[in-house]
Coordinates of C-alpha atoms and ligand atoms in Angstrom, one line a residue:
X519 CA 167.5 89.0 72.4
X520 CA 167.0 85.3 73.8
X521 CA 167.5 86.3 77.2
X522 CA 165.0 89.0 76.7
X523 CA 162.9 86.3 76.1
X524 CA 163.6 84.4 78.4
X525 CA 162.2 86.9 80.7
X526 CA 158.9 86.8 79.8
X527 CA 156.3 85.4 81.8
X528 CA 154.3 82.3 80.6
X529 CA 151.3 84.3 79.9
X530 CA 153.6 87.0 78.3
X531 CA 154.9 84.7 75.5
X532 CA 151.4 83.0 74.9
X533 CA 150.2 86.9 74.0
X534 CA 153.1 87.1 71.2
X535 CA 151.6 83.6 69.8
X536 CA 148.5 85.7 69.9
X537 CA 150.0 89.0 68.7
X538 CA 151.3 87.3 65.8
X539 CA 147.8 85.6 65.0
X540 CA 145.8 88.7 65.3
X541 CA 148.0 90.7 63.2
X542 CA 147.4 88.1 60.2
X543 CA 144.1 88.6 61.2
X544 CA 143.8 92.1 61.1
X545 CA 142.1 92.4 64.1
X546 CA 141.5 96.0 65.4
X547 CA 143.1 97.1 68.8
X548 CA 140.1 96.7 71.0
X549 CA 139.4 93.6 70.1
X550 CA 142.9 92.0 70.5
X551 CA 143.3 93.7 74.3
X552 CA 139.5 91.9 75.0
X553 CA 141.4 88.5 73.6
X554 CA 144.7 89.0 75.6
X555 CA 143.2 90.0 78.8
X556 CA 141.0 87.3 81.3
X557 CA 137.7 88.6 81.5
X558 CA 137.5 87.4 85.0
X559 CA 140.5 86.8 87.9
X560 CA 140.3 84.9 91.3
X561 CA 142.6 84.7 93.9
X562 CA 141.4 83.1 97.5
X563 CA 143.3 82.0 100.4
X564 CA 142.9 78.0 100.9
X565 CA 143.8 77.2 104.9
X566 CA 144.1 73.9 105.0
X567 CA 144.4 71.9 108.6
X568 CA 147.7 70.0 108.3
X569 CA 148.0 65.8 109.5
X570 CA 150.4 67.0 112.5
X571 CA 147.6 70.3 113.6
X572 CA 150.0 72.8 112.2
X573 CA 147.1 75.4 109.4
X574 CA 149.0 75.9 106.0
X575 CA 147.9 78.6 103.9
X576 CA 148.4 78.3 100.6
X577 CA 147.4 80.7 97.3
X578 CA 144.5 79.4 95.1
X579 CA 143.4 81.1 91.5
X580 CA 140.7 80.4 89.2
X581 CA 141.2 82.4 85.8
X582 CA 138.3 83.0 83.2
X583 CA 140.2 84.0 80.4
X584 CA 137.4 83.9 77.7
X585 CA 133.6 83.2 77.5
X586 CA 132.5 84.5 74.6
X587 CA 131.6 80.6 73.4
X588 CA 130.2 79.1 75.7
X589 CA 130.9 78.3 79.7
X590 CA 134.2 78.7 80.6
X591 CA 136.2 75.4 80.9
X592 CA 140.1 74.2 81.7
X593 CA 141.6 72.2 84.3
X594 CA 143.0 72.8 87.3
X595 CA 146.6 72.2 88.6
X596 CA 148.6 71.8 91.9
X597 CA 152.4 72.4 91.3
X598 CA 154.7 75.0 93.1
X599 CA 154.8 76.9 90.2
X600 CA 150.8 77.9 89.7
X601 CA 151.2 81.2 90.3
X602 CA 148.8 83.8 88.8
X603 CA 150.8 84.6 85.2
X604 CA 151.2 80.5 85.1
X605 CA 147.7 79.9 85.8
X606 CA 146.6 83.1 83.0
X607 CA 148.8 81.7 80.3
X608 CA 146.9 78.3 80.9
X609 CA 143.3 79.9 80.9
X610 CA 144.4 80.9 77.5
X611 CA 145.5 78.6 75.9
X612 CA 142.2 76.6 77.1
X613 CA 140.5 79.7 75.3
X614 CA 142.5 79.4 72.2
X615 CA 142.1 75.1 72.2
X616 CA 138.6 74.7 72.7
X617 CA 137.8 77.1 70.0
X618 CA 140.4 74.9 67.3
X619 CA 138.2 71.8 68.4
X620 CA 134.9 73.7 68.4
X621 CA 133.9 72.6 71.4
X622 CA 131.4 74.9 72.6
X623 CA 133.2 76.6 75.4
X624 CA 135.1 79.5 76.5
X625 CA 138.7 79.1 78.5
X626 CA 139.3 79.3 81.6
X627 CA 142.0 77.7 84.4
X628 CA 142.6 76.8 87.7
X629 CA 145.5 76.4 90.2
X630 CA 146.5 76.2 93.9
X631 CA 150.3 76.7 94.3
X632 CA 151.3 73.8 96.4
X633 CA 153.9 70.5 96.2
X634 CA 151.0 67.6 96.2
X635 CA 153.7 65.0 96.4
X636 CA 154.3 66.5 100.0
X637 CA 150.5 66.1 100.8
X638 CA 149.0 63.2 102.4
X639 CA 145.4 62.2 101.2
X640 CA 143.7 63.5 103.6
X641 CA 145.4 66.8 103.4
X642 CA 144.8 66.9 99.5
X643 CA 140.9 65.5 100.6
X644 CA 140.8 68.9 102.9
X645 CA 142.8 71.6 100.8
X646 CA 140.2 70.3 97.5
X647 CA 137.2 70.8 99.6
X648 CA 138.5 74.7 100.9
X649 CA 139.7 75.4 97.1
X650 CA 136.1 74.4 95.8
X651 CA 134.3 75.7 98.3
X652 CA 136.4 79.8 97.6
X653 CA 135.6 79.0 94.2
X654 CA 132.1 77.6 94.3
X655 CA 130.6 80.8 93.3
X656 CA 132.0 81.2 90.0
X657 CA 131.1 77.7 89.0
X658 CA 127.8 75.9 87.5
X659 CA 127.8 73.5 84.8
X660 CA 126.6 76.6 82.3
X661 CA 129.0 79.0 83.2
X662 CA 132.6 77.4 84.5
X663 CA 133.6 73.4 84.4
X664 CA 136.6 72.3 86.0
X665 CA 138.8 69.4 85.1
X666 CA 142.5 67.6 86.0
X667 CA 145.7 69.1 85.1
X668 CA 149.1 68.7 86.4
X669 CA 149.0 67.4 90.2
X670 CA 145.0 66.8 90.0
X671 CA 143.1 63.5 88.9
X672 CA 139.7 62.1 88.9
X673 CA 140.1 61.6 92.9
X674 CA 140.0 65.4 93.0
X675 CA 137.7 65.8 90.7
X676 CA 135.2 63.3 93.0
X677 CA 135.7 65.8 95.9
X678 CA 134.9 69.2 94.0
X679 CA 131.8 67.6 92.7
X680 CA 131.0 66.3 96.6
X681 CA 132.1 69.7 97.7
X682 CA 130.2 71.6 95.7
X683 CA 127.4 69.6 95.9
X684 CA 127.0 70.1 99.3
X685 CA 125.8 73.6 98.7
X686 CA 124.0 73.0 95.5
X687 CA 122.8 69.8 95.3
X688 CA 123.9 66.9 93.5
X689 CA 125.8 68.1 90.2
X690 CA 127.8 65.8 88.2
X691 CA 128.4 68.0 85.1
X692 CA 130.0 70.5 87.2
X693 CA 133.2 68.8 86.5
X694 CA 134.1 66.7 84.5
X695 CA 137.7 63.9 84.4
X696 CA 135.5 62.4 87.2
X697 CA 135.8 58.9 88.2
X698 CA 133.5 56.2 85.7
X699 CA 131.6 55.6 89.1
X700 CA 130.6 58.8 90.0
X701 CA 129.5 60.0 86.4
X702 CA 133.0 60.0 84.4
X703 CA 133.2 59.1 81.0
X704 CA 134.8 55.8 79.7
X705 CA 138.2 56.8 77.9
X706 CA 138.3 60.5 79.5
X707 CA 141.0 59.0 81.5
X708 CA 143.0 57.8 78.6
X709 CA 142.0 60.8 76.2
X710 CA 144.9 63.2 75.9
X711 CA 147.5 60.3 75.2
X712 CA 145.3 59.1 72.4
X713 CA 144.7 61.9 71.0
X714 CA 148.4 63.1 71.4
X715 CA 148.3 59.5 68.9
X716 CA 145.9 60.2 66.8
X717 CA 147.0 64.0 65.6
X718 CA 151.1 62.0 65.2
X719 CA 149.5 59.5 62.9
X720 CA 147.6 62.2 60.7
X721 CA 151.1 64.2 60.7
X722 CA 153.5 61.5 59.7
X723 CA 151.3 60.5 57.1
X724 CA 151.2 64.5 55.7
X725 CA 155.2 64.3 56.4
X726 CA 155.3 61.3 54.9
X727 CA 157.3 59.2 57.9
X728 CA 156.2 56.0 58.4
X729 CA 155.2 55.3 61.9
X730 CA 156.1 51.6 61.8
X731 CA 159.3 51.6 63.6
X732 CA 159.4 55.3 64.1
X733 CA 161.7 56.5 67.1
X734 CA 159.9 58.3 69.6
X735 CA 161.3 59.9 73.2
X736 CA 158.6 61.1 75.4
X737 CA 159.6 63.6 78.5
X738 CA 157.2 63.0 81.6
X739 CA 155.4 59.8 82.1
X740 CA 152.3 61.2 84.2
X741 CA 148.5 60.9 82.8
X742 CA 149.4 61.9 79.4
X743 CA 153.0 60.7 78.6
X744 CA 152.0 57.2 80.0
X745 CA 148.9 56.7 77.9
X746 CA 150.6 58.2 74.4
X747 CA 153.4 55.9 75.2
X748 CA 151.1 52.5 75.4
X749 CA 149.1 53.5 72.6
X750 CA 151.8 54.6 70.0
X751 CA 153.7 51.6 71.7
X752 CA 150.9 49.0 70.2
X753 CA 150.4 50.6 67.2
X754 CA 153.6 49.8 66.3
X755 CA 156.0 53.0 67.2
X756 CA 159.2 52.3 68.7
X757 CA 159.7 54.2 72.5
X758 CA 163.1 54.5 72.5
X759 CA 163.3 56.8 75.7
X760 CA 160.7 57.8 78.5
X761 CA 161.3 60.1 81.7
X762 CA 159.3 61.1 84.8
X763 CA 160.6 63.6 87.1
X764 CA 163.2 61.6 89.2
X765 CA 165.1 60.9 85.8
X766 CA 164.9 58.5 82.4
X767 CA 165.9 56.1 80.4
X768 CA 167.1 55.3 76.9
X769 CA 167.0 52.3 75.0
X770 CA 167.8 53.2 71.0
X771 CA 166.4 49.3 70.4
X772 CA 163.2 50.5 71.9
X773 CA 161.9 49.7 75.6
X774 CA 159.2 47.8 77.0
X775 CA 156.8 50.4 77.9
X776 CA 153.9 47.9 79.3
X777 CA 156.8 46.8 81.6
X778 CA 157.3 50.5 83.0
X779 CA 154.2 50.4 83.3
X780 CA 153.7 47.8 85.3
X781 CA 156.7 49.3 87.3
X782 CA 154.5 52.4 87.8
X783 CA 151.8 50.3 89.6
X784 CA 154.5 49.5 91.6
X785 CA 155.2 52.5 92.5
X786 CA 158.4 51.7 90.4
X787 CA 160.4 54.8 88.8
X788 CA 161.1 55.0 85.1
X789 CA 164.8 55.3 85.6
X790 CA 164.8 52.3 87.5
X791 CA 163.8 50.1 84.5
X792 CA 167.0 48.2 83.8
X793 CA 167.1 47.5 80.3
X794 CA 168.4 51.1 79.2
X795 CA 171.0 53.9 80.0
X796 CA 169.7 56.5 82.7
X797 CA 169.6 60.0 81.5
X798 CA 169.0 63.1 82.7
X799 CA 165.5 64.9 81.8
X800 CA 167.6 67.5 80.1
X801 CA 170.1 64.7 78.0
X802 CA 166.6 63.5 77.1
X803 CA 165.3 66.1 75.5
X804 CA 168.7 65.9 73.4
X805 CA 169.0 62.8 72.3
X806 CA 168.4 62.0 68.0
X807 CA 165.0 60.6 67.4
X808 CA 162.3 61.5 65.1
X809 CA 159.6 63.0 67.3
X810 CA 160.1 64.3 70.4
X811 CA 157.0 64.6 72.9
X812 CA 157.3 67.0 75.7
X813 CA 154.5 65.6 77.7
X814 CA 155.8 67.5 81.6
X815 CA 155.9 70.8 82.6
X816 CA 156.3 74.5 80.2
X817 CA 159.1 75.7 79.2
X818 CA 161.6 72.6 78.9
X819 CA 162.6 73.5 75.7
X820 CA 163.6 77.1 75.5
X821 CA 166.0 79.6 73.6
X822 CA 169.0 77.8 75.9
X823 CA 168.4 74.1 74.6
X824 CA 166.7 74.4 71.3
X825 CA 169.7 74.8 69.0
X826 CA 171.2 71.4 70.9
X827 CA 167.4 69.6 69.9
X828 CA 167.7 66.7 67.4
X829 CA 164.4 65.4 66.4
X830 CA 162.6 65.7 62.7
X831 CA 159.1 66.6 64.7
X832 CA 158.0 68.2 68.1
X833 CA 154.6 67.0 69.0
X834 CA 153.4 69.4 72.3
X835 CA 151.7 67.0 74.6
X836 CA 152.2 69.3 77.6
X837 CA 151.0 72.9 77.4
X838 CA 153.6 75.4 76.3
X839 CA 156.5 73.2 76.9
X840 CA 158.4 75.9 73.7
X841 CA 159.2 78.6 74.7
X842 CA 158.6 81.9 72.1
X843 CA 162.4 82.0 71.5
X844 CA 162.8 78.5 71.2
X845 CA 160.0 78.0 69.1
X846 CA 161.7 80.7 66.6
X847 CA 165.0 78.8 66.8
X848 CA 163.3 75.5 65.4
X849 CA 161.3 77.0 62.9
X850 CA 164.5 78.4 61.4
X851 CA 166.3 75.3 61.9
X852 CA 163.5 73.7 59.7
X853 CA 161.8 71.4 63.0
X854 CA 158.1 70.5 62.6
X855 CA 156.1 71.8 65.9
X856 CA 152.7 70.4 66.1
X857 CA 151.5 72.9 68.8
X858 CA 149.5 72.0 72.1
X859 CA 146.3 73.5 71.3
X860 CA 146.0 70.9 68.8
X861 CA 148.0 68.2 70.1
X862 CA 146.4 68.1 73.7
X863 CA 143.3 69.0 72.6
X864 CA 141.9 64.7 73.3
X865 CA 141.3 65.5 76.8
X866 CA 139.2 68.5 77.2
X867 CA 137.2 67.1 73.8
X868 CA 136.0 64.1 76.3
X869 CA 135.8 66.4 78.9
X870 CA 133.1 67.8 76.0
X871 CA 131.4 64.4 76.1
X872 CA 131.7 64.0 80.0
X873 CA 129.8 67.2 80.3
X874 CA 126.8 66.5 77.8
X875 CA 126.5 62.6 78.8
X876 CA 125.8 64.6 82.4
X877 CA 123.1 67.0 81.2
X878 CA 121.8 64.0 79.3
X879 CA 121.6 61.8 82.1
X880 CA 123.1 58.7 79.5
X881 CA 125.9 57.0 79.3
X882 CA 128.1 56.5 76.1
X883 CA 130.1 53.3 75.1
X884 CA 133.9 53.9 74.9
X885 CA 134.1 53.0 71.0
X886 CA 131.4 55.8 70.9
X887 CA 133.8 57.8 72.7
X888 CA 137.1 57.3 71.3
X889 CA 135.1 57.2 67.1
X890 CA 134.3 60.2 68.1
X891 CA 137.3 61.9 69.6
X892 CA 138.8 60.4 66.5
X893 CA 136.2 62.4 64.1
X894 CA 136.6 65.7 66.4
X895 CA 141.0 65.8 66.5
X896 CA 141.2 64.8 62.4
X897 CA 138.8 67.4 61.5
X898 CA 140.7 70.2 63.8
X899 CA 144.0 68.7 62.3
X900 CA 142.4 68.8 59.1
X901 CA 141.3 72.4 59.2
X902 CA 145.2 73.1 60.5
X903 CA 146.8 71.4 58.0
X904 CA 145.0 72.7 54.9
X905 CA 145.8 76.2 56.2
X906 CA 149.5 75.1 56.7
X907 CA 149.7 74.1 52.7
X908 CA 147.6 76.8 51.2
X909 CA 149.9 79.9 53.5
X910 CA 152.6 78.7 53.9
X911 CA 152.4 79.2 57.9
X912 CA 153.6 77.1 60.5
X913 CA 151.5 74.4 62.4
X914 CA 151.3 76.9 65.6
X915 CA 150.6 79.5 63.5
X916 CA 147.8 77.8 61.8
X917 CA 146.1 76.8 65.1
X918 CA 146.4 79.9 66.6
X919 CA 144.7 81.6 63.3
X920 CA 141.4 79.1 63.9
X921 CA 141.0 79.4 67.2
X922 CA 141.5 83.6 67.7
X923 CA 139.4 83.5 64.7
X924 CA 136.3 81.6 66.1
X925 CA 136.7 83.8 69.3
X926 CA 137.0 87.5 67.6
X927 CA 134.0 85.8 65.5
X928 CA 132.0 84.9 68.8
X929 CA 132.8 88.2 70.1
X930 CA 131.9 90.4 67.2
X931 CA 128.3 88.5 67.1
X932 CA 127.6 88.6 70.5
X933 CA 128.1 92.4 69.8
X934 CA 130.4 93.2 72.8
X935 CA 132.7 95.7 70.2
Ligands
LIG1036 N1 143.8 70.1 81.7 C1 143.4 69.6 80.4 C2 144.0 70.6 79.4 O1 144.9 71.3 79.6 C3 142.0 69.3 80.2 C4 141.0 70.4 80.5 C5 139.5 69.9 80.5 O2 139.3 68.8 80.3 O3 138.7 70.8 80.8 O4 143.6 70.6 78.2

């Protein structure tokens, strides 16, 4: 049974989540197949002219999964494993999360399968430009709205918007994680940690752990695991083990995080820092705390580690980082999972505000912005919560009921079925 699981592609095991939502539901047969399937799939070639004159050719997607909200809107990622089913289970989950939020859009995706850590700048400048430009037609800031994920930042996000706006004239709301200077918004940059922050406060308080003190390990230490580590840091939360892809390190009296990060700047590993024992991104994920923050890559914890986990409370910084199996094992082992689509969810909720400051040509203060990412997560954790008290569901389960539900909703009114 778990290594039939195992098996399943990422998109795969995100339609169970959904399976097992829709059937609470009750929705009917057509309208589950219109919610599993991407309304819209693009795969384009992206030739890109190498530093030494070699041309590379590498596979670029860009997956609409849902639209019935409102434009469709995700990030998009550059890691060897973006493949097509990687890049669908995504678009997904973006369909699924900005529907738990409310923000008003549909879900969508993007990847180029590619190593960026092997690229130079100018070879990332050039293989942006092609990917935006295969792309360009399925994009306006009403109908699709990329973003950063994995392997992408607000550097790449500055030349899509140039790219495209060389075709269509200047467009800043066409994506949005840009950089402040070219039309970003103040604290997009920092959003997913803090909100990856703000959902863990909410939660201990309901589990009643007190986050003074409270020993937190966090696997991957890119935009998201840096910033929830600062901020849970300050506020008083004790890091007692952090990890980026070469390796980590664990310190059970806690580390000093603003000195990794320092490091970072330095262009300074994590495993590096000296104050701690190394450990391997696996032994991490094993090592007795009380939350445990995946905040890499899917799949780390799966149906193979998941009876070896020892935390009270899994908060999904990453996307899918349980597997289906895995998640099964936990809930029967009695772990709290506070799922992705909620815990994530900080990032594309700016991206929200990125996008109307744009059509609005104004610019909001970053108090403005974080009050009100604030006032967006607690009332999406508040909606998830209540529904985990009054039915006795799980957290995922929950989520996935509020988010499915607003879409079937959306599609039933727009009269499609
Ligand atoms: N890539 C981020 C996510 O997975 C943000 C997407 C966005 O801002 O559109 O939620």
């Amino acid at each position: 049974m778990a290594i039939a699981i195992q098996e399943l592609t990422p998109f795969q095991e995100v339609n169970l989540f959904l399976d097992d939502s829709a059937d609470r539901l009750g929705l009917s047969d057509g309208l589950r197949e219109m919610l599993r399937q991407p309304w819209r799939e693009l795969k384009v070639q992206v030739p890109v002219r190498m530093d030494d004159g070699r041309v590379e050719v590498f596979s670029g997607y860009r997956i609409q999964h849902n639209g019935a909200r409102g434009p469709y809107k995700g990030g998009v990622r550059y890691h060897p494993q973006a493949d097509a089913e990687e890049v669908r289970a995504l678009a997904s989950l973006m369909t699924w999360k900005n529907a738990l939020v409310n923000v008003p859009f549909g879900g969508a995706k993007g990847g180029v399968q590619c190593d960026p850590r092997q690229l130079s700048e100018s070879e990332l400048n050039r293989l942006t430009r092609r990917y935006t430009l295969n792309i360009s037609h399925l994009l306006a800031p009403n109908r699709d709205i990329p973003a950063p994920d994995m392997g992408t930042n607000a550097q790449t996000m500055a030349w899509m918007m140039d790219a495209y706006g060389q075709i269509h004239g200047h467009s800043p709301a066409i994506v949005t994680g840009k950089p402040v200077e070219l039309g970003g918004s103040l604290g997009r940059e920092a959003a997913t940690g803090r909100g990856v922050a703000f959902i863990l406060q909410e939660a201990a308080t309901d589990l009643s752990m007190d986050m003074d003190g409270i020993r937190i390990v966090i696997q991957g230490y890119g935009n998201v695991g840096s910033w929830a580590a600062q901020i849970l840091h300050d506020s008083g939360c004790r890091i007692i083990a952090l990890s980026d892809v070469a390796g980590g390190i664990y310190n059970p009296k806690g580390l000093d995080v603003s000195r990794i990060a320092e490091n970072k700047i330095a262009g300074i590993g994590v495993s590096e820092y000296l104050d701690g024992e190394k450990v391997t991104n696996a032994e991490l994920l094993e090592l007795e705390c009380d939350v445990l923050i995946p905040a890499a890559i899917d799949n780390v914890i799966n149906a193979e580690n998941a009876s070896r986990i020892k935390t009270k409370l899994i908060a999904e910084a990453a996307n899918h980082p349980v597997t289906f199996g895995a998640d099964q094992i936990l809930n029967d082992r009695g772990i709290t999972i506070l799922p992705d689509i909620l815990v994530n969810a900080g990032g594309v909720t700016v991206s929200y505000f990125e996008w109307t400051q744009n059509l609005q040509e104004f610019r909001w203060e970053e108090e403005r912005v974080n009050d009100e990412l604030r006032k967006v997560m607690s009332k999406a954790y508040q909606a998830v919560h209540e529904k985990v008290a009054s039915q006795g569901i799980n957290y995922r389960q929950a989520a996935f009921d509020i988010g499915v539900g607003r879409v079937a909703r959306a599609v039933n009114l727009r009269g499609f079925v």
